[in-house]
Coordinates of N, CA, C and O in Angstrom, one line a residue:
X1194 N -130.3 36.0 -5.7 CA -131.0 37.3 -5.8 C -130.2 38.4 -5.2 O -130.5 39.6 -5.5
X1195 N -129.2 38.1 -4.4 CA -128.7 39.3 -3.4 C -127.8 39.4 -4.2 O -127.0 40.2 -3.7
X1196 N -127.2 39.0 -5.7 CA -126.3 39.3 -6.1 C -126.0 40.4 -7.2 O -125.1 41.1 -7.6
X1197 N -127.6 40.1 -7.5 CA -128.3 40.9 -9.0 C -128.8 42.5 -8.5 O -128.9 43.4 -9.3
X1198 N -129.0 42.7 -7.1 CA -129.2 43.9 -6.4 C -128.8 44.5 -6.3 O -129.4 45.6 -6.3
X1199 N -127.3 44.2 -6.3 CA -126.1 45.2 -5.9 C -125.8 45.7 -7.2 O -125.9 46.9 -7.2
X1200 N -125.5 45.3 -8.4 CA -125.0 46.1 -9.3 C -126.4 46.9 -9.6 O -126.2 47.9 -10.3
X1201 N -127.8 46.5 -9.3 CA -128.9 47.4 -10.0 C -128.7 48.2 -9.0 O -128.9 49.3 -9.6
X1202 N -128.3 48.5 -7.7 CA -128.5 49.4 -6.7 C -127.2 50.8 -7.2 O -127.3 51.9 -6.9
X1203 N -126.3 50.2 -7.8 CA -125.1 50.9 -8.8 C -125.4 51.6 -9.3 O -125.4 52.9 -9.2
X1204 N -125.8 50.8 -10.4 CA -126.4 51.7 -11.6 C -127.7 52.7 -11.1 O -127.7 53.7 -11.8
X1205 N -128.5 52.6 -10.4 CA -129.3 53.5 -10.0 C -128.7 55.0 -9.0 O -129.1 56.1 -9.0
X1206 N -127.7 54.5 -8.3 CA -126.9 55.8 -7.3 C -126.3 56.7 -8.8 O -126.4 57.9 -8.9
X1207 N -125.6 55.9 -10.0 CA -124.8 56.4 -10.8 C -125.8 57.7 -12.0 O -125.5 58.7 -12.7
X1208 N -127.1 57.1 -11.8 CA -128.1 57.7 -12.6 C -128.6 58.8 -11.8 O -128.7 59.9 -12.2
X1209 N -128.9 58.5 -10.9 CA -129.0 60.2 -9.9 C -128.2 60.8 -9.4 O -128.4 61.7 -8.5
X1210 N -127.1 60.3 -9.8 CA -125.9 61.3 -9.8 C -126.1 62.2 -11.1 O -126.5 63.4 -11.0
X1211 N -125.8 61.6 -12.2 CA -125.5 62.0 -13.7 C -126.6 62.5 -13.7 O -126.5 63.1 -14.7
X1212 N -128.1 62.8 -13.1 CA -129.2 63.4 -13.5 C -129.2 64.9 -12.1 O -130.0 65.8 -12.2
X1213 N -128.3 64.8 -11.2 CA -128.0 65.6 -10.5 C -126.8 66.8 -10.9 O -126.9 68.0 -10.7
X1214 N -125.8 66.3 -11.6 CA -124.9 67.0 -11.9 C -125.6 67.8 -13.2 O -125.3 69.0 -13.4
X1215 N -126.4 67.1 -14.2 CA -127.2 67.6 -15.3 C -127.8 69.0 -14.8 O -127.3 70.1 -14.9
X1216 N -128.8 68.6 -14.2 CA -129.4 69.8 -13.3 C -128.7 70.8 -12.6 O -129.3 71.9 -12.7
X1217 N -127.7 70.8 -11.9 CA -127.1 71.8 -11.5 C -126.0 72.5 -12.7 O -125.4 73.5 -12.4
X1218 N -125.9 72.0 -13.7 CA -125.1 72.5 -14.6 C -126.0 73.3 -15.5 O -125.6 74.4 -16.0
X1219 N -127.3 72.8 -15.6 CA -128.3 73.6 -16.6 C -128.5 75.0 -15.6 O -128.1 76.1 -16.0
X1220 N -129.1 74.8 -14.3 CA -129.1 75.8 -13.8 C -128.7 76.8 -13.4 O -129.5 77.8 -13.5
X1221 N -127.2 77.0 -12.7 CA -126.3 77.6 -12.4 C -124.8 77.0 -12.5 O -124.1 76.5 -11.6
X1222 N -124.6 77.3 -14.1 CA -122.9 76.8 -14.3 C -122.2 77.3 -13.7 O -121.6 76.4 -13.1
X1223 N -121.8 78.1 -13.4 CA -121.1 79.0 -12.6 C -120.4 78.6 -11.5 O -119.2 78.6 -11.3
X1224 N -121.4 78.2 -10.6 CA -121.7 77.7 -9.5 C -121.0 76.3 -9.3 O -120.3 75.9 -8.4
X1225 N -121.3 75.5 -10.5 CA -121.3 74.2 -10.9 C -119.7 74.0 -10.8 O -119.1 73.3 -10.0
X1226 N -118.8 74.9 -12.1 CA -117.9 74.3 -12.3 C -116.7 74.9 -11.1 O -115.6 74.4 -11.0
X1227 N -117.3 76.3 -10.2 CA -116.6 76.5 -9.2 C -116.3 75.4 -8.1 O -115.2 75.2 -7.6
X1228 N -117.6 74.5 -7.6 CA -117.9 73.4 -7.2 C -116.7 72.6 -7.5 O -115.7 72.8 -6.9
X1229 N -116.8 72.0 -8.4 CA -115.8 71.3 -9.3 C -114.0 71.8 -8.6 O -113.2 71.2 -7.9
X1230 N -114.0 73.4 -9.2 CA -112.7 73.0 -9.2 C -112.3 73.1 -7.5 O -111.2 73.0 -7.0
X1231 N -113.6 73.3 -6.7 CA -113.1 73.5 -5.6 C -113.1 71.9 -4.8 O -112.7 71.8 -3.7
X1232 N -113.4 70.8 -5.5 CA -113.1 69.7 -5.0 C -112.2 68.9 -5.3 O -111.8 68.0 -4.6
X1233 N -111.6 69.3 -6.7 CA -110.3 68.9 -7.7 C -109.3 69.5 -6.5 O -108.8 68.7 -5.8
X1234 N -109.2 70.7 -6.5 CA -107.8 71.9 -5.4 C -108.2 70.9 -4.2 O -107.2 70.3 -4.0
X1235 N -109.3 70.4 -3.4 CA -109.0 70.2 -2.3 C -108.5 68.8 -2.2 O -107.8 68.4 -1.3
X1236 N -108.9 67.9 -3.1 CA -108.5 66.6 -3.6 C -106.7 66.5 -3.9 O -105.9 65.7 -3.5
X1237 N -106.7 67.4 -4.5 CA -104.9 67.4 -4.7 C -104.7 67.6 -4.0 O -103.8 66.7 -3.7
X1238 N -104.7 68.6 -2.6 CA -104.4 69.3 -1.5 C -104.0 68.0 -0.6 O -102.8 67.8 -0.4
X1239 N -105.2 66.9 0.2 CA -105.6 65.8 0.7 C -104.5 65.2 -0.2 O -103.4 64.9 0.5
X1240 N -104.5 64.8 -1.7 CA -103.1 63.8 -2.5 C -101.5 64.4 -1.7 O -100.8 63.6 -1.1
X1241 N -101.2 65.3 -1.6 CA -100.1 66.1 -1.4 C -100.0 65.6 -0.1 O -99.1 64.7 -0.2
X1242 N -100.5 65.7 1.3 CA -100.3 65.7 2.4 C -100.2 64.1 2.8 O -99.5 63.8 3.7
X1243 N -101.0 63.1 1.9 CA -100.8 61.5 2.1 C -99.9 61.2 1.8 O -99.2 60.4 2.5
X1244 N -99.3 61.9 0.4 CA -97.9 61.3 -0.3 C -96.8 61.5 0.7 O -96.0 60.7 1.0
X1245 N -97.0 62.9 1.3 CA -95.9 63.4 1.9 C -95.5 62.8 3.3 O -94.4 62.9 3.8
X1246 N -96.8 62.3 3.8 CA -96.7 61.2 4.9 C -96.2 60.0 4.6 O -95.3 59.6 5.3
X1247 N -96.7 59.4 3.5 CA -96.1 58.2 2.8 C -94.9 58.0 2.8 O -94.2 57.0 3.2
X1248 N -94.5 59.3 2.2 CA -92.7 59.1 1.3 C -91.9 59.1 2.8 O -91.0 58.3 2.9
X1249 N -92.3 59.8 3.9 CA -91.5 60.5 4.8 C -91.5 59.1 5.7 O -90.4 58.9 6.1
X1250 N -92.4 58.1 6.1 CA -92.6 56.4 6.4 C -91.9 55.7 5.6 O -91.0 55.0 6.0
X1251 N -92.3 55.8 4.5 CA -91.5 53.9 4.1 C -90.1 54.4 3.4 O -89.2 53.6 3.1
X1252 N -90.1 56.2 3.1 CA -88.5 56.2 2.3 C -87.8 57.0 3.2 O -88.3 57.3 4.3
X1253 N -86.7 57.4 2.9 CA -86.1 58.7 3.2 C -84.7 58.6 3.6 O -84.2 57.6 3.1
X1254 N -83.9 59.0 4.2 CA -82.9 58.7 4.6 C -82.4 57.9 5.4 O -81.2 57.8 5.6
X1255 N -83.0 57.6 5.7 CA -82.5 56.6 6.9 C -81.1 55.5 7.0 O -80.2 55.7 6.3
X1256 N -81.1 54.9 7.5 CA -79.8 54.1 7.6 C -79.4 53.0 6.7 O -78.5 52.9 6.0
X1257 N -80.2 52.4 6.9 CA -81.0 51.4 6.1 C -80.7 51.5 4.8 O -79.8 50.8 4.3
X1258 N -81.7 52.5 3.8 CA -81.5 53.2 3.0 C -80.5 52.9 2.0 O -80.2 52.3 1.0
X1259 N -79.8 54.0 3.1 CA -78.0 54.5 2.8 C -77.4 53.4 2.7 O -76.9 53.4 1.6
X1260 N -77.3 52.2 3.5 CA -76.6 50.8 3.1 C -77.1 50.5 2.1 O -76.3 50.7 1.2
X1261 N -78.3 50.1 1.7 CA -78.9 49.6 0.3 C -78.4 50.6 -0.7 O -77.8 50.0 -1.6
X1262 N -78.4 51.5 -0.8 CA -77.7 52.8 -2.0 C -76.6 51.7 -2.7 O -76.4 51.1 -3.7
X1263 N -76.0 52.0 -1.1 CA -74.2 51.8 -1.1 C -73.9 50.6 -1.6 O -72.8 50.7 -2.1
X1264 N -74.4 49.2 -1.6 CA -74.2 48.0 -1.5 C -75.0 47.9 -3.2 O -74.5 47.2 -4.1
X1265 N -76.1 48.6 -3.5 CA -76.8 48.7 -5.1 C -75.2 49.1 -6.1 O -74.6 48.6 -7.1
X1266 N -75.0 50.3 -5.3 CA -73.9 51.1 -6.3 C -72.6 50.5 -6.6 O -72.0 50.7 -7.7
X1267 N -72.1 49.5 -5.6 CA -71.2 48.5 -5.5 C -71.1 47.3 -6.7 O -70.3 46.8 -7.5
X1268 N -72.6 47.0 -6.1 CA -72.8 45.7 -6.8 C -72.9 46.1 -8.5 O -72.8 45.2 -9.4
X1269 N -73.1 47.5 -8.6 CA -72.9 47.4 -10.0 C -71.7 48.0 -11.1 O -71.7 48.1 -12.3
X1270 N -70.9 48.2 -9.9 CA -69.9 49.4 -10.4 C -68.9 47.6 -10.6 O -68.2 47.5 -11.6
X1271 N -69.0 46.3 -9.6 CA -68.8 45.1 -9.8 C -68.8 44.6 -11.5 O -67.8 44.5 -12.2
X1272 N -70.0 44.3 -11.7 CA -71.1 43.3 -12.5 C -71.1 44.5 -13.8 O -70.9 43.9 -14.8
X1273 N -71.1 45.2 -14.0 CA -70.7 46.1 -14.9 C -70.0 46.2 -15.5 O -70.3 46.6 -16.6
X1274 N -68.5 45.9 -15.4 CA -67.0 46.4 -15.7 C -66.7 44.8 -16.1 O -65.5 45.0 -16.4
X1275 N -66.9 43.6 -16.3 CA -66.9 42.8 -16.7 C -67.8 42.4 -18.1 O -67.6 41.4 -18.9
X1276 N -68.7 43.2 -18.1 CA -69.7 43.3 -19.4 C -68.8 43.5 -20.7 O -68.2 44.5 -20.8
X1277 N -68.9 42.5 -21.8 CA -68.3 43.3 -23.1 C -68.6 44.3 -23.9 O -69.8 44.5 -24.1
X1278 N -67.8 45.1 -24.3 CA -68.9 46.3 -25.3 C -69.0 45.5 -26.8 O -68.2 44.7 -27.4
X1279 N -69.9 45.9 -27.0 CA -71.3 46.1 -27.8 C -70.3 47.0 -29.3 O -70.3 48.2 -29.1
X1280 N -69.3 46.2 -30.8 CA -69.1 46.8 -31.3 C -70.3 47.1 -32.3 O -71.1 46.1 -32.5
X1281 N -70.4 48.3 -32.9 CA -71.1 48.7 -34.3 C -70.7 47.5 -35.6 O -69.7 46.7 -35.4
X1282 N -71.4 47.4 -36.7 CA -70.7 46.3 -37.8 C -70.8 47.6 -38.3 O -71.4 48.5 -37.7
X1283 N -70.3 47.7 -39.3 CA -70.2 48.4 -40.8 C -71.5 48.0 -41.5 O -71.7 48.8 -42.5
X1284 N -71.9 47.6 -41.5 CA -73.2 47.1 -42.0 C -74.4 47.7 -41.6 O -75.2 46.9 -41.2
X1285 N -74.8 49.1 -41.5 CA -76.1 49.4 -40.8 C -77.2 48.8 -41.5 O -78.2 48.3 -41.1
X1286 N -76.9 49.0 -42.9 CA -78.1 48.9 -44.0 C -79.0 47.4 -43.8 O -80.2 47.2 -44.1
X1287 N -78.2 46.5 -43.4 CA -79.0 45.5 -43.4 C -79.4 45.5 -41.8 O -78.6 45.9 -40.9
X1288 N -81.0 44.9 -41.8 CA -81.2 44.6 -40.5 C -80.7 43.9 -39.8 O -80.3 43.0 -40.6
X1289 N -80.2 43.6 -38.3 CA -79.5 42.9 -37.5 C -80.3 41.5 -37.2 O -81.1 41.7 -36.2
X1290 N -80.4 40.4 -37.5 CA -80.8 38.9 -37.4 C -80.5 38.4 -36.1 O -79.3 38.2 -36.1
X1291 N -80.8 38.2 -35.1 CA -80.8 37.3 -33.9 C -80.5 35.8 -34.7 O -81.3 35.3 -35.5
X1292 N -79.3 35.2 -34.3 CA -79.2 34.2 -34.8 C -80.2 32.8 -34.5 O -80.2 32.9 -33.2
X1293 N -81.1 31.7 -34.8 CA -81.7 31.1 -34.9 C -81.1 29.9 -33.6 O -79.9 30.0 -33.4
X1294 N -81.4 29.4 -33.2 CA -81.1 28.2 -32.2 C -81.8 27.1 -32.8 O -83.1 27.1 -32.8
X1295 N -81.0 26.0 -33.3 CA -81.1 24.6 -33.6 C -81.9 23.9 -32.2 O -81.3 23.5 -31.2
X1296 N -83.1 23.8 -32.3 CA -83.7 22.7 -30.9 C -83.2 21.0 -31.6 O -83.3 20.5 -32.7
X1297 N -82.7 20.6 -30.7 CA -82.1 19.3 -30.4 C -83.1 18.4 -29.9 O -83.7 18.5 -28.9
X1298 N -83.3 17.3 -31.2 CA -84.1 16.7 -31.1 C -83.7 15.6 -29.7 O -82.6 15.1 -29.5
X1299 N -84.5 15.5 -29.1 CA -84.8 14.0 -28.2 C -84.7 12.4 -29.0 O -85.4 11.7 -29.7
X1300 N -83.7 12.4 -28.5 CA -83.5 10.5 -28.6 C -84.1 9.7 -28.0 O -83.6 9.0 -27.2
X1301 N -85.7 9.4 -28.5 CA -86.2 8.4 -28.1 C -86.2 7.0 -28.0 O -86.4 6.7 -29.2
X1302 N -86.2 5.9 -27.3 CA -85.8 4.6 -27.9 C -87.0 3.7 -27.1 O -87.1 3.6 -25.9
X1303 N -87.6 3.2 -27.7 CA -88.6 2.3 -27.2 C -88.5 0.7 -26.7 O -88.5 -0.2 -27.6
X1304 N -88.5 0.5 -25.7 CA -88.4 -0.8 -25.0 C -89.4 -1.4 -25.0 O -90.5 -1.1 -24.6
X1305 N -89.2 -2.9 -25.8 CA -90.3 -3.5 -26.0 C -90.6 -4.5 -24.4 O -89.8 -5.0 -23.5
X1306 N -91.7 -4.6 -24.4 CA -91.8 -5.1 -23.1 C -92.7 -6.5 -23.5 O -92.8 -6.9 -24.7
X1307 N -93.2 -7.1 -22.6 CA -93.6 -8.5 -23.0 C -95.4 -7.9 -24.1 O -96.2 -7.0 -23.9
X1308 N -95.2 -8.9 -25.2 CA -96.2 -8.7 -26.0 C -97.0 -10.2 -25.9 O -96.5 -11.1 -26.5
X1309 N -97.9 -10.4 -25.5 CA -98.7 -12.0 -24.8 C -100.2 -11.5 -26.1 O -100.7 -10.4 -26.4
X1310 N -100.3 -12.4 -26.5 CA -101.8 -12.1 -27.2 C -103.0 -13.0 -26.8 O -104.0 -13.5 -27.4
X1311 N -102.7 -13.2 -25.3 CA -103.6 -13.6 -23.6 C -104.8 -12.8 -23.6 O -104.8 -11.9 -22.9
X1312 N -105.8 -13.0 -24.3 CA -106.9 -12.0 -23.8 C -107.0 -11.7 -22.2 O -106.9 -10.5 -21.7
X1313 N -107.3 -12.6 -21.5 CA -107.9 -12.5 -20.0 C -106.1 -11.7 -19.6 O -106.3 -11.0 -18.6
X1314 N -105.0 -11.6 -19.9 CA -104.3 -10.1 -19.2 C -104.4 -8.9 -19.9 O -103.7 -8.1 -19.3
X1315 N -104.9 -8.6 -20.7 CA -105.4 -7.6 -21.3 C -105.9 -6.6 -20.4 O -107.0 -6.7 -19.9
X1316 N -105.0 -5.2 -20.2 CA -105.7 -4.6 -18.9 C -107.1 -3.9 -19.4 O -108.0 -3.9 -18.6
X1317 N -107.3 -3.3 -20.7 CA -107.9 -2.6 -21.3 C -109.4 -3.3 -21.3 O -110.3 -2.5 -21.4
X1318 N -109.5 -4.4 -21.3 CA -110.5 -5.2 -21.5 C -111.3 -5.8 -19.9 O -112.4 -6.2 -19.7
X1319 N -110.0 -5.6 -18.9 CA -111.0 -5.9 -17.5 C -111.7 -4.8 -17.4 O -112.5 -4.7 -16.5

């Protein structure tokens, strides 16, 4: 029962909300959408100052950083310069086909093992 409560308890805050914002919009719009954008400006204001705490914690210059740059830029200036280039065909007109890969069937071979026509070893039957 305590589980069925909480979403009716939801949908009821969400309905006197939506019948709150109705009402103040019928009555003084003005009012209303100043409201509004005065919580949107203060909302981005609040977004701006977390980010900017954020970015200034987990990024930034640091030492750290600067080795990972240095060691990224390496490793690709590496792994890069050994890549083949990529020629054009003469052929644009036809679309380019990924060639197909043959799957290789499995060689199964079956080992016959003792065949007794023994009822009582019959495992299926104990």
């Amino acid at each position: 029962m305590g589980r069925n409560k909480f979403p009716l308890l939801i949908y009821i805050i969400i309905g006197l909300a939506v019948i709150g914002l109705t009402a103040s919009l019928i009555r003084n719009p003005g009012s209303f959408l100043m409201s509004i954008l005065v919580m949107i400006g203060i909302g981005f204001v609040v977004f701006l100052i977390f980010s900017a705490i954020v970015n200034k914690r987990g990024h930034g210059n640091n030492d750290d950083m600067k080795k990972y740059r240095k060691a990224a830029k390496q490793s690709n200036l590496k792994y890069n310069k050994n890549q083949p280039k990529v020629r054009k065909s003469m052929r644009s007109d036809s679309p380019i086909r990924p060639k197909r890969r043959r799957k290789h069937v499995t060689h199964l071979t079956v080992i016959d093992g003792k065949k007794t026509n023994n009822k009582n070893s019959d495992r299926a039957s104990n």
